[in-house]
Coordinates of C-alpha atoms in Angstrom, one line a residue:
Chain A
M312 CA 23.8 -23.7 52.4
L313 CA 23.8 -20.0 53.0
P314 CA 26.1 -18.9 55.7
T315 CA 24.4 -16.9 58.4
E316 CA 26.6 -13.9 58.6
N317 CA 26.6 -11.0 61.0
P318 CA 25.8 -8.1 58.6
T319 CA 28.2 -5.8 60.5
S320 CA 31.2 -8.0 59.9
S321 CA 33.2 -7.6 56.7
P322 CA 31.2 -8.8 53.6
L323 CA 31.8 -12.3 52.5
S324 CA 33.2 -11.1 49.2
D325 CA 36.3 -9.6 50.8
S326 CA 37.5 -12.9 51.9
P327 CA 40.2 -14.2 49.5
K328 CA 38.4 -17.4 49.0
F329 CA 35.2 -15.8 47.6
H330 CA 35.1 -16.2 43.8
Q331 CA 32.7 -15.3 41.1
S332 CA 31.7 -18.9 41.1
N333 CA 30.6 -18.7 44.7
L334 CA 28.3 -15.9 43.8
D335 CA 27.1 -17.7 40.8
S336 CA 26.2 -20.7 42.9
I337 CA 24.4 -18.6 45.4
I338 CA 22.2 -17.1 42.7
S339 CA 21.8 -20.5 41.1
S340 CA 20.6 -22.1 44.3
L341 CA 18.1 -19.3 44.9
V342 CA 16.6 -19.8 41.5
T343 CA 16.7 -23.5 41.2
F344 CA 15.6 -24.4 44.7
L345 CA 12.4 -26.3 44.3
D346 CA 9.2 -25.5 46.2
S347 CA 8.4 -28.2 48.7
P348 CA 5.5 -28.7 51.1
S349 CA 7.8 -28.8 54.0
F350 CA 9.4 -25.4 53.3
S351 CA 7.4 -22.3 52.5
I352 CA 9.6 -19.9 50.6
S353 CA 7.6 -16.8 51.4
S354 CA 7.7 -17.5 55.2
S355 CA 11.4 -18.3 54.9
F356 CA 12.0 -14.9 53.3
D357 CA 10.0 -13.2 56.1
R358 CA 11.8 -15.2 58.8
V359 CA 15.4 -14.6 57.5
L360 CA 14.9 -10.9 56.9
D361 CA 13.3 -10.4 60.3
N362 CA 16.2 -12.1 61.9
L363 CA 18.8 -10.1 60.0
L364 CA 17.1 -6.8 60.6
S365 CA 16.4 -7.4 64.3
S366 CA 20.0 -8.5 64.9
C367 CA 21.6 -5.4 63.5
D368 CA 21.8 -1.7 64.5
V369 CA 19.2 0.8 63.3
S370 CA 21.8 2.5 61.2
V371 CA 22.5 -0.6 59.2
Q372 CA 18.9 -1.7 58.8
D373 CA 18.1 0.8 56.1
Q374 CA 21.3 -0.2 54.2
L375 CA 20.2 -3.8 54.4
V376 CA 16.7 -3.1 53.2
D377 CA 18.0 -1.0 50.3
R378 CA 20.5 -3.6 49.3
T379 CA 17.9 -6.4 49.4
L380 CA 15.6 -4.3 47.3
E381 CA 18.3 -3.4 44.8
R382 CA 19.5 -7.0 44.4
L383 CA 16.1 -8.4 43.9
S384 CA 15.3 -5.6 41.4
L385 CA 18.4 -6.6 39.5
L386 CA 17.3 -10.2 39.6
L387 CA 13.8 -9.2 38.3
Q388 CA 15.2 -7.2 35.4
S389 CA 17.6 -9.9 34.5
T390 CA 14.8 -12.5 34.5
K391 CA 12.8 -10.3 32.2
R392 CA 15.7 -9.8 29.8
C393 CA 16.3 -13.5 29.7
S394 CA 12.7 -14.2 29.2
Q395 CA 12.6 -11.8 26.3
K396 CA 15.6 -13.5 24.7
L397 CA 13.8 -16.8 25.0
A398 CA 10.7 -15.2 23.3
T399 CA 12.9 -13.8 20.5
L400 CA 14.5 -17.2 20.0
H401 CA 11.0 -18.8 20.0
N402 CA 9.9 -16.4 17.4
S403 CA 12.8 -17.1 15.1
I404 CA 11.8 -20.7 15.2
S405 CA 8.1 -20.1 14.5
W406 CA 8.9 -17.6 11.7
F407 CA 12.1 -19.0 10.2
L408 CA 12.3 -16.8 7.1
P409 CA 15.5 -14.7 6.8
S410 CA 15.0 -11.0 7.0
E411 CA 15.2 -10.4 3.2
L412 CA 12.4 -12.8 2.6
T413 CA 10.4 -11.4 5.5
V414 CA 10.8 -7.9 4.0
M415 CA 9.6 -9.4 0.7
V416 CA 6.4 -10.6 2.4
F417 CA 6.0 -7.3 4.2
L418 CA 6.2 -5.2 1.1
M419 CA 3.0 -7.0 -0.1
V420 CA 1.1 -5.9 3.0
D421 CA -0.7 -2.6 3.0
T422 CA 0.7 0.3 5.1
K423 CA -1.9 0.1 7.9
S424 CA -1.7 -3.7 8.4
L425 CA 2.1 -3.4 8.2
M426 CA 2.2 -0.9 11.0
Q427 CA 0.0 -3.1 13.1
A428 CA 2.2 -6.1 12.4
S429 CA 5.3 -4.2 13.4
T430 CA 4.1 -4.1 16.9
C431 CA 4.0 -7.9 17.2
C432 CA 7.6 -8.6 18.1
T433 CA 11.1 -7.1 17.7
M434 CA 11.8 -9.1 14.5
F435 CA 8.8 -7.9 12.7
N436 CA 9.5 -4.4 13.9
K437 CA 13.0 -4.5 12.5
C438 CA 11.9 -5.9 9.2
A439 CA 9.0 -3.4 9.0
M440 CA 11.5 -0.6 9.0
D441 CA 13.2 -1.6 5.8
P442 CA 12.7 1.1 3.2
L443 CA 11.4 -1.4 0.7
C444 CA 8.3 -1.8 2.8
Y445 CA 7.4 1.8 2.2
S446 CA 7.6 1.9 -1.6
H447 CA 3.8 2.0 -1.7
I448 CA 2.3 4.0 1.0
D449 CA -1.5 4.0 1.3
L450 CA -3.0 6.2 4.0
T451 CA -6.5 6.3 2.5
K452 CA -7.6 3.5 4.7
A453 CA -6.6 5.2 8.0
F454 CA -7.8 8.7 7.3
K455 CA -9.4 9.2 10.7
L456 CA -6.1 9.3 12.5
A457 CA -3.3 9.7 10.0
D458 CA -1.7 13.1 10.2
D459 CA 1.4 15.0 9.0
R460 CA 3.6 13.4 11.6
V461 CA 2.6 10.0 10.5
L462 CA 3.1 10.9 6.8
H463 CA 6.5 12.4 7.5
T464 CA 7.6 9.3 9.5
L465 CA 6.6 7.0 6.7
L466 CA 8.1 9.1 4.0
N467 CA 11.4 9.2 5.9
R468 CA 11.4 5.5 6.2
S469 CA 10.9 5.0 2.5
G470 CA 14.3 6.6 1.7
K471 CA 14.8 6.2 -2.0
Q472 CA 12.2 3.5 -2.4
L473 CA 9.0 5.5 -2.5
R474 CA 7.1 4.7 -5.7
S475 CA 3.4 5.4 -4.9
L476 CA 1.6 7.5 -2.3
K477 CA -2.1 7.8 -1.6
L478 CA -3.6 9.9 1.0
G479 CA -6.9 11.4 2.2
R480 CA -10.4 10.2 2.3
V481 CA -11.5 8.5 -0.9
D482 CA -15.2 8.6 -0.1
A483 CA -15.6 12.0 1.6
P484 CA -19.2 13.1 2.1
G485 CA -18.4 16.1 -0.2
S486 CA -17.9 13.8 -3.1
L487 CA -21.6 13.2 -3.5
F488 CA -22.3 16.9 -4.2
R489 CA -20.4 18.0 -7.2
S490 CA -20.0 21.7 -7.3
S491 CA -20.9 22.5 -3.7
C492 CA -18.4 20.2 -2.1
L493 CA -16.0 22.9 -0.9
P494 CA -16.5 26.6 -0.3
P495 CA -15.0 28.7 -3.1
L496 CA -11.4 29.7 -2.6
I497 CA -11.9 33.4 -2.6
H498 CA -14.4 33.2 0.2
Y499 CA -12.0 31.5 2.5
R500 CA -9.1 33.8 1.8
N501 CA -11.2 36.8 3.0
S502 CA -12.2 35.2 6.3
A503 CA -8.7 33.9 6.8
S504 CA -7.2 37.4 6.6
R505 CA -9.7 38.7 9.1
S506 CA -8.8 36.2 11.7
L507 CA -5.4 37.0 13.1
K508 CA -5.2 33.9 15.1
L509 CA -5.5 31.6 12.2
D510 CA -2.4 29.4 12.0
R511 CA -1.8 29.3 8.3
D512 CA -0.1 26.0 8.6
A513 CA -2.8 24.3 10.7
P514 CA -4.9 21.6 9.0
S515 CA -8.2 22.9 7.6
P516 CA -11.1 22.2 10.0
G517 CA -12.0 18.6 9.7
Y518 CA -8.8 17.5 8.1
F519 CA -5.6 16.1 9.8
F520 CA -3.1 17.0 7.1
T521 CA -1.6 20.4 7.0
R522 CA -1.4 22.6 3.9
S523 CA 2.3 21.6 3.5
C524 CA 2.0 18.0 4.2
L525 CA 3.7 16.9 1.0
D526 CA 6.9 18.9 1.7
P527 CA 9.0 15.8 2.3
L528 CA 8.4 14.8 -1.3
K529 CA 10.9 17.5 -2.3
L530 CA 13.6 15.1 -1.0
T531 CA 12.1 11.7 -1.6
G532 CA 9.9 12.3 -4.5
N533 CA 12.2 11.9 -7.5
L534 CA 11.4 8.2 -8.1
L535 CA 7.7 8.5 -7.2
T536 CA 5.5 7.3 -10.0
S537 CA 2.0 7.5 -8.6
L538 CA 0.4 10.1 -6.3
H539 CA -3.3 10.2 -5.3
I540 CA -4.6 12.8 -3.0
Y541 CA -8.3 13.0 -1.9
F542 CA -10.1 15.7 0.0
L543 CA -7.2 17.2 1.9
G544 CA -9.0 20.5 2.2
F545 CA -6.8 23.5 1.6
M546 CA -3.3 23.2 0.5
N547 CA -0.5 25.6 0.3
M548 CA 0.0 26.1 -3.4
D549 CA 3.7 26.8 -3.4
S550 CA 4.4 23.8 -1.2
L551 CA 2.3 21.6 -3.4
L552 CA 4.0 22.9 -6.6
D553 CA 7.4 22.5 -5.1
S554 CA 6.7 19.0 -4.1
L555 CA 5.3 18.0 -7.4
S556 CA 8.2 19.6 -9.3
A557 CA 10.5 17.2 -7.5
C558 CA 8.6 14.3 -8.8
S559 CA 9.9 14.2 -12.3
N560 CA 9.2 10.5 -12.8
L561 CA 5.5 10.9 -12.0
T562 CA 3.3 8.8 -14.3
D563 CA 0.0 8.8 -12.4
L564 CA -1.5 11.8 -10.7
K565 CA -4.9 12.0 -9.1
I566 CA -6.2 15.0 -7.2
V567 CA -9.7 15.1 -5.9
G568 CA -11.4 17.6 -3.7
V569 CA -8.4 19.7 -2.8
N570 CA -9.0 23.4 -2.6
V571 CA -6.3 24.5 -4.9
L572 CA -6.3 26.1 -8.3
L573 CA -5.6 23.4 -10.7
E574 CA -4.3 25.4 -13.7
P575 CA -0.8 25.9 -12.1
I576 CA -0.7 22.1 -11.7
L577 CA -1.3 21.5 -15.4
E578 CA 1.4 24.0 -16.2
L579 CA 3.8 22.4 -13.8
L580 CA 3.2 19.0 -15.2
A581 CA 3.9 20.4 -18.7
R582 CA 7.2 21.8 -17.5
K583 CA 8.5 19.3 -14.9
C584 CA 6.6 16.0 -15.1
C585 CA 6.5 15.2 -18.8
L586 CA 6.4 11.5 -18.3
I587 CA 2.8 11.6 -16.9
E588 CA 0.5 9.0 -18.4
H589 CA -2.6 9.0 -16.2
L590 CA -4.0 12.3 -15.0
F591 CA -7.2 12.7 -13.0
L592 CA -8.1 16.1 -11.7
D593 CA -11.4 16.8 -10.0
N594 CA -11.7 20.5 -10.0
C595 CA -14.7 21.1 -7.7
N596 CA -15.3 24.3 -9.6
Q597 CA -12.1 26.0 -8.5
G598 CA -11.3 28.5 -11.2
M599 CA -10.4 29.0 -14.8
I600 CA -8.1 27.2 -17.2
T601 CA -6.6 29.1 -20.1
Y602 CA -6.0 28.2 -23.6
P603 CA -2.2 28.6 -23.5
T604 CA -2.0 26.2 -20.5
I605 CA -3.9 23.6 -22.4
K606 CA -1.7 24.0 -25.4
L607 CA 1.4 23.7 -23.4
F608 CA 0.1 20.6 -21.6
V609 CA -0.8 18.9 -24.8
T610 CA 2.5 19.8 -26.4
N611 CA 4.8 18.6 -23.6
C612 CA 3.0 15.7 -22.0
L613 CA 3.3 13.3 -24.9
K614 CA 2.8 10.1 -22.9
I615 CA -0.7 10.8 -21.7
T616 CA -2.9 7.7 -22.2
S617 CA -5.7 8.6 -19.8
L618 CA -7.1 12.0 -18.9
T619 CA -9.9 12.9 -16.6
L620 CA -10.8 16.6 -16.0
L621 CA -14.0 17.0 -14.0
D622 CA -15.8 20.2 -13.4
F623 CA -13.4 22.5 -15.3
R624 CA -14.6 25.5 -17.2
L625 CA -13.5 24.3 -20.6
N626 CA -14.9 25.3 -24.0
D627 CA -15.2 23.3 -27.2
A628 CA -11.9 24.6 -28.6
M629 CA -10.1 23.4 -25.5
A630 CA -11.9 20.1 -25.5
Q631 CA -10.9 19.6 -29.1
I632 CA -7.3 20.1 -28.4
L633 CA -7.5 17.7 -25.5
V634 CA -9.4 15.0 -27.3
T635 CA -7.3 15.1 -30.5
G636 CA -4.0 16.5 -29.4
F637 CA -2.4 13.6 -27.6
R638 CA -0.9 10.9 -29.8
I639 CA -1.6 7.9 -27.6
L640 CA -4.7 9.0 -25.6
K641 CA -7.0 6.1 -25.0
Y642 CA -9.3 7.3 -22.2
I643 CA -10.8 10.7 -21.8
N644 CA -13.4 11.8 -19.3
L645 CA -14.6 15.4 -19.3
S646 CA -17.8 15.0 -17.3
N647 CA -19.3 17.9 -15.5
T648 CA -17.9 20.3 -18.0
A649 CA -20.6 22.9 -18.4
G650 CA -19.1 24.9 -21.2
I651 CA -19.0 22.3 -24.0
T652 CA -21.7 21.9 -26.6
G653 CA -20.1 19.0 -28.3
S654 CA -19.0 20.8 -31.5
F655 CA -15.5 19.5 -30.8
L656 CA -16.9 16.0 -31.6
R657 CA -17.1 17.0 -35.3
D658 CA -13.3 17.0 -35.6
L659 CA -13.0 13.7 -33.8
G660 CA -15.8 12.2 -35.9
H661 CA -14.0 13.1 -39.2
R662 CA -10.8 11.2 -38.2
S663 CA -11.0 7.7 -39.5
N664 CA -7.9 5.9 -38.3
D665 CA -5.8 8.5 -36.5
S666 CA -7.2 8.5 -33.1
P667 CA -6.3 5.7 -30.7
L668 CA -9.2 6.8 -28.4
Q669 CA -11.1 4.0 -26.9
T670 CA -13.2 5.6 -24.2
L671 CA -15.1 8.9 -24.2
I672 CA -17.1 10.0 -21.2
L673 CA -19.1 13.2 -21.2
R674 CA -21.5 12.7 -18.3
D675 CA -23.6 15.6 -17.0
C676 CA -22.2 18.1 -19.5
F677 CA -25.1 20.6 -19.2
S678 CA -24.6 22.3 -22.6
L679 CA -24.0 19.2 -24.6
Q680 CA -26.2 19.4 -27.6
E681 CA -28.4 16.6 -28.9
R682 CA -27.6 17.3 -32.5
E683 CA -23.8 17.2 -32.0
V684 CA -24.1 13.8 -30.4
V685 CA -26.4 12.7 -33.3
E686 CA -23.9 13.8 -35.8
F687 CA -21.1 12.1 -34.0
L688 CA -23.0 8.9 -33.9
N689 CA -23.6 9.2 -37.6
S690 CA -19.9 9.4 -38.3
L691 CA -19.3 6.4 -36.1
I692 CA -21.9 4.5 -38.1
A693 CA -20.1 5.5 -41.2
G694 CA -17.0 3.8 -39.9
N695 CA -15.0 6.6 -38.4
V696 CA -13.0 6.5 -35.1
R697 CA -12.3 2.8 -35.5
S698 CA -10.7 2.5 -32.1
I699 CA -13.6 3.7 -29.9
R700 CA -15.3 1.2 -27.7
Y701 CA -17.2 3.0 -25.0
I702 CA -19.1 6.3 -25.0
D703 CA -21.1 7.7 -22.2
V704 CA -23.2 10.9 -22.5
S705 CA -25.6 10.3 -19.7
S706 CA -27.0 13.2 -17.8
N707 CA -29.4 14.1 -15.0
N708 CA -30.5 17.0 -17.0
G709 CA -31.0 15.5 -20.4
L710 CA -29.4 17.1 -23.5
A711 CA -29.7 20.6 -24.9
C712 CA -31.8 21.1 -27.9
D713 CA -32.4 24.1 -30.1
G714 CA -33.5 27.2 -28.2
D715 CA -33.8 26.6 -24.5
R716 CA -35.4 23.2 -24.7
R717 CA -34.0 20.1 -23.3
T718 CA -34.7 16.5 -24.0
S719 CA -34.4 13.3 -22.0
K720 CA -35.3 11.2 -25.0
P721 CA -32.9 12.1 -27.7
N722 CA -33.2 11.0 -31.3
F723 CA -30.4 8.4 -31.4
T724 CA -30.3 5.8 -34.1
L725 CA -29.1 3.1 -31.7
E726 CA -30.2 0.1 -33.7
K727 CA -28.2 1.3 -36.7
L728 CA -25.2 1.9 -34.4
K729 CA -25.5 -1.7 -33.1
E730 CA -25.6 -3.0 -36.6
E731 CA -22.7 -1.2 -37.9
R732 CA -20.5 -0.9 -34.8
L733 CA -21.2 -3.9 -32.6
D734 CA -17.9 -3.2 -30.9
I735 CA -19.2 0.1 -29.3
T736 CA -20.9 0.3 -26.0
F737 CA -23.0 3.5 -26.0
V738 CA -24.4 4.6 -22.7
A739 CA -27.0 7.4 -22.6
D740 CA -29.1 7.4 -19.4
F741 CA -31.4 10.3 -19.0
P742 CA -33.6 10.1 -15.9
S743 CA -36.7 12.2 -16.8
I744 CA -36.1 15.9 -16.3
R745 CA -37.6 17.0 -13.1
P746 CA -39.9 20.0 -13.6
S747 CA -38.4 23.1 -12.1
Y748 CA -40.5 24.9 -9.6
Chain B
M560 CA 10.6 -27.9 -27.5
S561 CA 12.6 -31.1 -27.0
S562 CA 11.1 -33.4 -24.5
N563 CA 14.3 -33.8 -22.6
K564 CA 13.9 -35.2 -19.2
I565 CA 15.8 -33.8 -16.3
L566 CA 16.5 -35.7 -13.0
L567 CA 16.3 -33.7 -9.8
T568 CA 17.5 -35.1 -6.5
S569 CA 16.4 -33.7 -3.2
S570 CA 18.6 -33.3 -0.1
D571 CA 17.1 -36.4 1.4
G572 CA 17.7 -38.6 -1.7
E573 CA 14.3 -38.4 -3.4
S574 CA 14.4 -38.3 -7.2
F575 CA 12.1 -36.5 -9.6
E576 CA 12.2 -36.8 -13.3
I577 CA 10.6 -33.8 -15.1
D578 CA 10.4 -32.2 -18.5
E579 CA 13.2 -29.8 -19.3
A580 CA 10.5 -27.1 -19.9
V581 CA 9.3 -27.5 -16.3
A582 CA 12.9 -27.5 -14.9
R583 CA 13.6 -24.3 -16.8
K584 CA 11.2 -22.5 -14.4
F585 CA 13.9 -22.8 -11.9
L586 CA 16.5 -20.3 -12.9
I587 CA 19.1 -22.0 -10.8
I588 CA 18.9 -25.0 -13.1
V589 CA 19.0 -22.8 -16.2
H590 CA 22.2 -21.3 -14.9
M591 CA 23.6 -24.7 -14.2
M592 CA 22.7 -25.9 -17.7
E593 CA 24.3 -22.8 -19.2
D594 CA 27.5 -23.4 -17.3
N595 CA 27.4 -27.0 -18.3
C596 CA 27.4 -28.3 -14.7
A597 CA 24.2 -30.0 -15.1
G598 CA 25.0 -33.7 -15.3
E599 CA 22.6 -36.5 -15.5
A600 CA 21.1 -35.8 -12.2
I601 CA 20.9 -32.4 -10.5
P602 CA 21.3 -32.5 -6.8
L603 CA 19.4 -29.8 -4.9
E604 CA 21.0 -29.8 -1.4
N605 CA 18.7 -27.2 0.1
V606 CA 15.4 -28.7 -0.7
T607 CA 13.8 -31.8 0.9
G608 CA 11.7 -34.2 -1.1
D609 CA 8.3 -33.3 0.2
I610 CA 8.8 -29.7 -0.6
L611 CA 10.4 -30.3 -3.9
S612 CA 7.4 -32.5 -5.0
K613 CA 5.0 -29.6 -4.1
I614 CA 7.1 -27.2 -6.1
I615 CA 7.3 -29.4 -9.1
E616 CA 3.5 -29.9 -8.9
Y617 CA 3.1 -26.1 -9.1
A618 CA 5.7 -25.7 -11.8
K619 CA 3.9 -28.2 -14.0
M620 CA 0.7 -26.4 -13.8
H621 CA 2.4 -23.1 -14.7
V622 CA 4.7 -24.3 -17.4
N623 CA 2.7 -22.6 -20.1
E624 CA 2.4 -19.3 -18.3
P625 CA -0.1 -17.2 -20.3
S626 CA 1.2 -13.8 -21.3
E627 CA -0.4 -10.6 -20.2
E628 CA -2.2 -10.1 -23.5
D629 CA -3.8 -13.5 -23.4
E630 CA -7.6 -13.1 -23.8
D631 CA -8.4 -16.5 -22.3
E632 CA -10.3 -15.5 -19.2
E633 CA -11.6 -18.9 -18.6
A634 CA -8.1 -20.5 -18.5
K635 CA -6.9 -17.7 -16.2
K636 CA -9.8 -18.2 -13.8
N637 CA -9.2 -22.0 -13.7
L638 CA -5.5 -21.5 -13.0
D639 CA -6.2 -19.0 -10.2
S640 CA -8.7 -21.4 -8.6
W641 CA -6.2 -24.2 -8.8
D642 CA -3.6 -22.0 -7.2
A643 CA -5.9 -21.1 -4.4
K644 CA -6.7 -24.7 -3.7
F645 CA -3.0 -25.6 -3.8
M646 CA -2.2 -23.1 -1.0
E647 CA -5.3 -23.7 1.0
K648 CA -4.2 -27.2 1.9
L649 CA -0.8 -26.2 3.2
D650 CA 0.1 -25.2 6.7
L651 CA 2.2 -22.1 7.4
E652 CA 5.3 -24.1 8.1
T653 CA 5.1 -25.7 4.7
I654 CA 4.4 -22.4 3.0
F655 CA 7.5 -21.0 4.6
K656 CA 9.6 -23.9 3.5
I657 CA 8.2 -23.4 0.0
I658 CA 9.3 -19.7 0.1
L659 CA 12.8 -20.7 1.1
A660 CA 13.0 -23.4 -1.5
A661 CA 11.6 -21.2 -4.3
N662 CA 14.1 -18.6 -3.3
Y663 CA 16.9 -21.1 -3.5
L664 CA 15.7 -22.5 -6.8
N665 CA 15.1 -18.9 -8.1
F666 CA 11.5 -19.8 -9.1
E667 CA 10.0 -16.3 -9.1
G668 CA 6.4 -17.1 -9.9
L669 CA 6.0 -19.4 -6.9
L670 CA 8.1 -17.2 -4.6
G671 CA 5.8 -14.3 -5.3
F672 CA 2.6 -16.3 -4.9
A673 CA 3.7 -17.9 -1.7
S674 CA 4.8 -14.6 -0.2
Q675 CA 1.5 -13.0 -1.2
T676 CA -0.3 -15.9 0.6
V677 CA 1.6 -15.1 3.8
A678 CA 1.0 -11.4 3.3
D679 CA -2.7 -12.1 3.1
Y680 CA -2.5 -13.7 6.5
I681 CA -1.2 -10.5 7.9
K682 CA -3.6 -8.1 6.1
D683 CA -6.3 -6.4 8.2
K684 CA -5.4 -8.3 11.4
T685 CA -4.7 -6.9 14.8
P686 CA -1.3 -7.6 16.4
E687 CA -2.8 -10.1 18.7
E688 CA -4.3 -12.0 15.9
V689 CA -1.0 -12.0 13.9
R690 CA 0.8 -13.3 17.0
E691 CA -1.8 -16.1 17.3
I692 CA -1.6 -17.1 13.7
F693 CA 2.2 -17.2 13.5
N694 CA 2.8 -18.4 17.1
I695 CA 4.9 -15.4 18.0
E696 CA 5.5 -13.9 21.4
N697 CA 5.7 -10.3 22.4
D698 CA 9.4 -9.8 23.1
F699 CA 9.4 -6.1 23.7
T700 CA 10.4 -4.5 27.0
P701 CA 7.6 -2.6 28.5
E702 CA 9.3 0.7 27.6
E703 CA 9.8 -0.4 23.9
E704 CA 6.2 -1.6 23.8
E705 CA 4.9 1.7 25.1
E706 CA 6.9 3.7 22.6
I707 CA 5.8 1.5 19.7
R708 CA 2.2 1.7 20.7
K709 CA 2.4 5.4 20.7
E710 CA 4.0 5.6 17.4
N711 CA 1.4 3.4 15.8
A712 CA -1.6 4.7 17.7
W713 CA -3.0 6.0 14.4
T714 CA -3.5 2.6 13.0
F715 CA -5.6 1.4 15.9
N716 CA -9.1 2.4 16.9
E717 CA -10.4 2.3 13.4

């Protein structure tokens, strides 16, 4: 039973007989006291406090109120803490995997789902911070709200474990319109210099990542093997090149819809990232490529097995080097290359066993000539280029013929091809040429 | 391959006789055999009988693991669908126990597959749904929760 003390007398705790255990039992009584119909706890509180307050001086009343509030606040916090401990214990029983195995599960979960799961409980949050969970960061599914800060946080968490990184919008609206997807680089530079207020580091309008968003890769990129970036708008060239040059183990690079000149990237790959195996660059009509760069690229990047260069201004000589210069190239896609006539196919066609090439894609190459393709098909029928399995020369504008004519019904001997080379799939879709008005 | 039989005993005394080829999927047994500590019966102290029987069932189906280059699409598809049915029938607690046991036995194939199954339960779910599925309570303090919500705001409202 609680002693009714006069609050102005010396506190109970000063008495030599008052031990910690007395305090403990007071608290214990308060908490364990069962509700009962004959006692109402709430009216008991009211009654006791009223009595105490009315029987003491005004000067002591505030003290009493403050002390009561403080004590009960401490009790509230303590209750919450204990309740959390119980919840944590409950969780460790429901999810009884040790943290190494939990991390193993987590590294199979995509970045966005992992971040959502990390808000479930303290255990998940702790395991989700393990660097191993960040070896494959994919921000393409959260493009609406992911920004530099998010990217930097995730990159920092990955420590030395970063192996692959994907960011941007994979299916941006611009991707449907080939050469008009982004304004030309020159244009923007002029308007940028006119506007004094333009923050050169701000994200391009409509994008959340800044031009130097890949900077952290300079520190964490050296074991990175795969990098895909989609439609990030304008990027700071130096920053991008610096970041890429730290990624010496890069084997898979894909850049689509980014407003940078891509020739320096090819050069950088040739000098710093010679282990590259899969390269996909969608140029969006951003500038020239020179012969020396192509030669350097082919000479140094010996491991290329798959090459996609869309919308570049290549000519036949360059195409020839690309198609025949890599020793283990299996897949090549040079669609949307307006400058090639197909004469480079002659060299390819004359090689019987050399080339390991399996897939050749030349979609929408405006200058591709019907007769070059016909000649190439003939050399296939004769048994050359044994390894090839898939060829696509489809185009929305048909193929070029002699003079200025174009044809959407080229003279291909497809039956003969099927006969002699059943292993080849040859795709040649030419929707009828729309009359120009 | 010799058709040697190996006897495995679970922690609760159940015995399982299996082909050596199947037992070799469990690297812990391979190591024991190499160190010559594999006697007639191999006791597995950390695995109960019910879990061990499931693991053996899986191991038997996967004893002839097709290599990467194998062109047999049909066989792969059948195996995948058997795997899916195998996991479908199991509750989460059993799957967790399988993960622990596969880890102890060093049976990589099943460990990866079971972990992936759990990961699939987490994919594309909201935190509330994940808590519901795994019977987990929110044990953050309000301050911690606020901070974490802010940090991860970018993953919500998709």
